[in-house]
Coordinates of C-alpha atoms in Angstrom, one line a residue:
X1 CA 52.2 -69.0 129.2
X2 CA 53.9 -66.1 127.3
X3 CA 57.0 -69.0 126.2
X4 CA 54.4 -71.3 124.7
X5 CA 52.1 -68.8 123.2
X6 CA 55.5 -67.1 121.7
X7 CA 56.7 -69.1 118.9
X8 CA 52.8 -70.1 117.5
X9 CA 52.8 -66.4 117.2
X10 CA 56.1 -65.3 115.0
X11 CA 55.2 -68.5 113.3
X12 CA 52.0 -66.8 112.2
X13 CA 53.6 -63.0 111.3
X14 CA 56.3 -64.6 109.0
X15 CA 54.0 -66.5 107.0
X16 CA 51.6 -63.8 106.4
X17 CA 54.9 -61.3 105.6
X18 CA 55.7 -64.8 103.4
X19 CA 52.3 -65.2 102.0
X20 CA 52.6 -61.0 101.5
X21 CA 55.6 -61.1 99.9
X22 CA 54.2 -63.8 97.2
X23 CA 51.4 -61.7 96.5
X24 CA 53.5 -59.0 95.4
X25 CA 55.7 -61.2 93.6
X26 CA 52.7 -62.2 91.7
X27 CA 51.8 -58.6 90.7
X28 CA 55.2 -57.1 90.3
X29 CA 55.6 -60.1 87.2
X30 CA 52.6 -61.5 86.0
X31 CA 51.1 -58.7 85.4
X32 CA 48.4 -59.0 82.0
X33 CA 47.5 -55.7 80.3
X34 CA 46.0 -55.1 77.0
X35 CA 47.0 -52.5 75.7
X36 CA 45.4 -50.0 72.7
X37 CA 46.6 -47.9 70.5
X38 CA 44.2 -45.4 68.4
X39 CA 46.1 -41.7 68.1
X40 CA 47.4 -42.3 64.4
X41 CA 46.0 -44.1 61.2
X42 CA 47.2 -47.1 62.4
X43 CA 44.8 -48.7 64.9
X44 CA 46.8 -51.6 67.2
X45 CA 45.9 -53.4 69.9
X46 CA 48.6 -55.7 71.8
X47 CA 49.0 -58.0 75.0
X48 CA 51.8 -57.3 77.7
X49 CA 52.5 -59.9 80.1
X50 CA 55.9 -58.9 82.7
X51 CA 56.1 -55.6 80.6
X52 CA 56.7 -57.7 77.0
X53 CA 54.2 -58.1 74.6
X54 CA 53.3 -61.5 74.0
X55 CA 50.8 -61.0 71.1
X56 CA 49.6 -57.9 68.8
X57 CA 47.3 -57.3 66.1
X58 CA 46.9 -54.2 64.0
X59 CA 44.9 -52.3 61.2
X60 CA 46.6 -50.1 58.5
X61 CA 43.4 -48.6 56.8
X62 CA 42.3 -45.1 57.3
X63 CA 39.5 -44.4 59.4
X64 CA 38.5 -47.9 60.5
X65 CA 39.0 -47.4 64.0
X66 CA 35.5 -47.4 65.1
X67 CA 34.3 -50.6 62.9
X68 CA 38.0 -52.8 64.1
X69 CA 39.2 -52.0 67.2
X70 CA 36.8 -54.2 69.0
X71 CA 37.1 -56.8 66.4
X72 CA 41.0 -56.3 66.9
X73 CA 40.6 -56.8 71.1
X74 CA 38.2 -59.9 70.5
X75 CA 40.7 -61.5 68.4
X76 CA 43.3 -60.6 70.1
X77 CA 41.9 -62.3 73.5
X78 CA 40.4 -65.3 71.7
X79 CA 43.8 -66.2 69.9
X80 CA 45.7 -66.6 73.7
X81 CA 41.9 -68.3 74.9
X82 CA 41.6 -64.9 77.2
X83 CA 38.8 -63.1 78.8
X84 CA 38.8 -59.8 79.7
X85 CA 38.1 -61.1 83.1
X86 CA 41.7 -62.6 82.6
X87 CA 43.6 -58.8 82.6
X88 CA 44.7 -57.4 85.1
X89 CA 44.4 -53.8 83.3
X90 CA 43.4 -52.0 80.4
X91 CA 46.2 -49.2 79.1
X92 CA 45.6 -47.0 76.2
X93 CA 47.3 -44.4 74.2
X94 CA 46.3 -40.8 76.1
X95 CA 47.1 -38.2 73.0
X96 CA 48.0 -36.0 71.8
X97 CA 46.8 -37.0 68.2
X98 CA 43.5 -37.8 66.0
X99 CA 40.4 -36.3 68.3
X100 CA 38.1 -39.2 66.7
X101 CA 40.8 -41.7 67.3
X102 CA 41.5 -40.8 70.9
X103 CA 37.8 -40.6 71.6
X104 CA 37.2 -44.3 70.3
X105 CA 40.1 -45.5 71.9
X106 CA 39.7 -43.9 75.4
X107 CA 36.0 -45.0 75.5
X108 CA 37.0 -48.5 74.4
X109 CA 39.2 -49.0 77.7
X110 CA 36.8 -47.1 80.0
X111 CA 33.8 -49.3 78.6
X112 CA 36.0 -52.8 79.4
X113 CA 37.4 -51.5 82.5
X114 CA 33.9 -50.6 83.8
X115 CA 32.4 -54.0 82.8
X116 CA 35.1 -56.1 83.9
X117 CA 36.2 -53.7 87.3
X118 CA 39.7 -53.4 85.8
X119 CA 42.2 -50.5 86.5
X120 CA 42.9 -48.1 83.4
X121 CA 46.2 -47.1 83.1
X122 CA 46.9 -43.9 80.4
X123 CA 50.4 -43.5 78.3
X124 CA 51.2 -40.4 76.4
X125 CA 51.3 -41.1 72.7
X126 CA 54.6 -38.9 72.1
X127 CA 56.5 -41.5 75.0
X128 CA 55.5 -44.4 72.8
X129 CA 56.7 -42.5 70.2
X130 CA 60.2 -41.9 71.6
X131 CA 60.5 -45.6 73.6
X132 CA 60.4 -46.9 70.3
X133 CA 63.0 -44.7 69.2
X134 CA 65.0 -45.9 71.7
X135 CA 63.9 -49.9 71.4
X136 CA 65.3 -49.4 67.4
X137 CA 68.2 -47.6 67.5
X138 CA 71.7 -47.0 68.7
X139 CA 72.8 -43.8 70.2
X140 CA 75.0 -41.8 72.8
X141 CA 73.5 -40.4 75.6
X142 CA 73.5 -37.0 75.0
X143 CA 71.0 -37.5 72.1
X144 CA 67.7 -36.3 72.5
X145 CA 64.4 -37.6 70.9
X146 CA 61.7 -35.4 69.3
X147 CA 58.7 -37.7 68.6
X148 CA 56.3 -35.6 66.4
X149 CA 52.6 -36.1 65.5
X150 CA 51.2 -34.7 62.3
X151 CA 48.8 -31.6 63.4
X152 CA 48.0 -30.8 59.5
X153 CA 50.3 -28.2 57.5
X154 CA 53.4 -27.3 59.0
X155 CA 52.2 -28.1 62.4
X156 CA 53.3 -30.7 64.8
X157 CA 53.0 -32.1 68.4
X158 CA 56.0 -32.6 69.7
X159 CA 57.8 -32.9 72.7
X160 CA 61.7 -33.6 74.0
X161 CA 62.9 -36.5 76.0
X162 CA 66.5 -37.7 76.8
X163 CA 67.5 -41.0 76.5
X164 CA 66.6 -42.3 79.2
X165 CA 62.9 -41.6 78.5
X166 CA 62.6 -38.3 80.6
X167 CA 60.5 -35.5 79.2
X168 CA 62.8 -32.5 79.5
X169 CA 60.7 -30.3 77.5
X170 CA 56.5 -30.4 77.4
X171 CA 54.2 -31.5 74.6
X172 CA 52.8 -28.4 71.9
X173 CA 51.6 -27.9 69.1
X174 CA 54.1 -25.8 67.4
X175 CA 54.3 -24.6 64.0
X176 CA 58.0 -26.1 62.1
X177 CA 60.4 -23.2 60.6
X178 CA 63.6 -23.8 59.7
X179 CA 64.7 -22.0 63.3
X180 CA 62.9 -24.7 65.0
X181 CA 65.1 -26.6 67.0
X182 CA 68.6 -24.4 66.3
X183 CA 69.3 -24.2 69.7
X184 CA 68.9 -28.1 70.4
X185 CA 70.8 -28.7 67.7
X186 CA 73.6 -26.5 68.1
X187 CA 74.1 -28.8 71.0
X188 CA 73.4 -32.0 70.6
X189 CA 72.2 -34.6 68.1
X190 CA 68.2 -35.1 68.1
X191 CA 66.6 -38.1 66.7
X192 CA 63.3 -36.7 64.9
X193 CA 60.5 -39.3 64.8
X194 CA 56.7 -39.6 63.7
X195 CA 54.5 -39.2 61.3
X196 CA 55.3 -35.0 62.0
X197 CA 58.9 -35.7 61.5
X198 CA 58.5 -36.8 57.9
X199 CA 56.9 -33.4 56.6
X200 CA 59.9 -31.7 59.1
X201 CA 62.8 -33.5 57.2
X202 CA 63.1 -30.7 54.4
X203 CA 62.4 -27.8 56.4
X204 CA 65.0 -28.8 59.2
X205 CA 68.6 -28.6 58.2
X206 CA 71.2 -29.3 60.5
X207 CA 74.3 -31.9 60.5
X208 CA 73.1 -32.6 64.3
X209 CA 69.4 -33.7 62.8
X210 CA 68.7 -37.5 62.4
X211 CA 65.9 -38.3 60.4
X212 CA 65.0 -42.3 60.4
X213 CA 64.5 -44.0 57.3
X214 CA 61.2 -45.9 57.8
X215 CA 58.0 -43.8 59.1
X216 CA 57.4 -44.0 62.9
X217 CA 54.4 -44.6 64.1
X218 CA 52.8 -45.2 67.7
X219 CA 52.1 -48.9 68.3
X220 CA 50.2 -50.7 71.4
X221 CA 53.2 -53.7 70.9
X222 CA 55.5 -50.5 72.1
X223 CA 53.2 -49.7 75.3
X224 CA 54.0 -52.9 77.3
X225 CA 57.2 -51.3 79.4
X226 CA 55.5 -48.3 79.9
X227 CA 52.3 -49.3 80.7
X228 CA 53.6 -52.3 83.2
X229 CA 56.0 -49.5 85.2
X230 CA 52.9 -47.5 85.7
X231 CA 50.8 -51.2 86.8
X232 CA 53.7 -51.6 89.3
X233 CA 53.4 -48.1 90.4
X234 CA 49.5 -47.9 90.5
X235 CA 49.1 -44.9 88.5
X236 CA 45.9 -45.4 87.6
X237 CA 43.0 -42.6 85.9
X238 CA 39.7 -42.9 87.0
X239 CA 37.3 -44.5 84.7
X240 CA 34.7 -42.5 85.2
X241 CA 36.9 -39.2 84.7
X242 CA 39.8 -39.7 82.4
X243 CA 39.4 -38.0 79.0
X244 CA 42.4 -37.8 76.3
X245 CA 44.9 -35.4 76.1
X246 CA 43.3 -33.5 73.1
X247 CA 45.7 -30.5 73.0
X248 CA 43.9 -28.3 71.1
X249 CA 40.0 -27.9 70.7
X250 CA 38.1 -30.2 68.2
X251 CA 37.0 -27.3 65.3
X252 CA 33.6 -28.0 63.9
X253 CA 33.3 -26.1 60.6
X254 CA 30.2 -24.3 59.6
X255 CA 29.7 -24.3 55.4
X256 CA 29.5 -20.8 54.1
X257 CA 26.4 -22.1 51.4
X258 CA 23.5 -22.7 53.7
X259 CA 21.5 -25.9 51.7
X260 CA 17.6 -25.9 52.0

C-alpha cells in the first residue's frame, strides 16, 4: 500500500516546493513600487519595477507639494495604464528634511496604502542622497559620502556612509565650522552632497573635500534599489503608525505685535 501511495506523494511535495519556489521568484523580480519623494523643494514621484525605475515625474516649484503630488502619482499611473491596485507597495522618502513636505508625503503613502491594502516601505532621505552619489560618480573605496540637507543658516542634516552605502556615522543636525569634518578629512577623501553641501563649500577647506558641480537633490527615480532591497526583505512600517523622521521639533512662532 505504502509503495503505491509513495510516489503520488513526493509527486505532490515537489510541486508545491516548485509552485513555492515560483511564487518567490515572482516577488523577488517583479516587484512594482511607487515610490515618493517630498523632503526637498523638488517634489518627485517615480515607478520601480525589479529595483529600476521605469517611469518618473517631478515638480521644481517651491511649495507645491500639497496641490501636485497627487496629480504627479495620477499621472504617473495613468501614463503606464496602472492602478494602484496594480503595486505591490508604496515607498516614500522618511526625512530628515522639510516638516510640511514630509508630512504631505508620509500621509500620501499611508492614505494609498490603507485604501489599496498595500505594504509601506520608508527610506531615509540622506541614503538617497548618498546612493545617488554613488550611481553618478567614480571613486575609491575609502571615500566617504556626506549627504547634507539644508536646516537654514549654517545648519545641516547630515550623516556619513561608506561606499558601499553603510551608515558609519548617524544623522544630526549639526551646525558647519570650518573644524567640521577635520578629522574625516585628515583621513580620507569625502564626497559632500545636498542642498546643505552647497552653503558648506566655502566654509569647508580641505584638499581631501569634493564638492560636486551640479546641486544634489533627493529624487524618488533614486529610491527604486533601495526601496526594492527592503520589498525583498519585508521591512515594512506600519500604516497606521509610521510618522517621518522629523529630527528636530516643528517651531511655531508666536508674533511679538498682538493684532485686534
Amino acid at each position: 500500500m505504502l509503495a503505491r501511495v509513495l510516489p503520488g506523494l513526493i509527486f505532490y511535495i515537489l510541486s508545491q516546493r516548485f509552485f513555492s519556489y515560483l511564487c518567490a521568484t515572482k516577488n523577488d523580480f517583479m516587484a512594482l513600487i511607487l515610490c515618493i519623494e517630498t523632503s526637498a523643494v523638488t517634489c518627485s514621484v517615480a515607478l520601480s519595477e525589479n529595483g529600476v525605475a521605469i517611469a518618473r515625474l517631478r515638480e521644481d516649484v517651491p511649495n507645491s507639494h500639497s496641490a501636485r503630488l497627487t496629480v504627479l502619482i495620477e499621472q504617473l499611473l495613468k501614463n503606464q495604464n496602472l492602478q494602484i491596485n496594480d503595486l505591490d507597495a508604496v515607498a516614500v522618502s522618511s526625512g530628515p528634511g522639510s516638516y510640511t513636505g514630509l508630512r504631505i508625503g508620509v500621509s500620501v503613502a499611508k492614505g494609498l496604502c490603507f485604501g489599496a491594502s498595500k505594504p509601506l516601505i520608508s527610506v531615509p532621505t540622506l541614503e538617497i542622497l548618498a546612493a545617488m552619489v554613488l550611481h553618478h560618480q567614480e571613486f575609491s573605496d575609502d571615500t566617504l559620502i556626506c549627504p547634507m540637507l539644508d536646516a537654514r543658516r549654517m545648519e545641516v542634516y547630515s550623516a556619513l556612509y561608506n561606499s558601499r552605502l553603510e551608515r558609519i556615522r548617524n544623522t544630526e543636525a549639526e551646525i558647519i565650522t570650518e573644524e567640521s569634518y577635520r578629522e574625516q578629512l585628515d583621513q580620507s577623501r569625502i564626497i559632500f552632497a545636498g542642498n546643505g553641501a552647497v552653503k558648506c563649500r566655502g566654509v569647508i577647506r580641505h584638499p581631501n573635500a569634493i564638492f560636486p558641480d551640479d546641486e544634489v537633490m533627493p529624487l524618488a527615480s533614486e529610491m527604486a534599489s533601495l526601496a526594492h532591497q527592503r520589498f525583498l526583505d519585508k521591512k515594512f512600517e506600519s500604516v497606521a503608525y509610521f510618522e517621518p523622521f522629523y529630527l528636530k521639533d516643528f517651531l511655531v512662532t508666536v508674533p511679538k505685535r498682538k493684532v485686534f
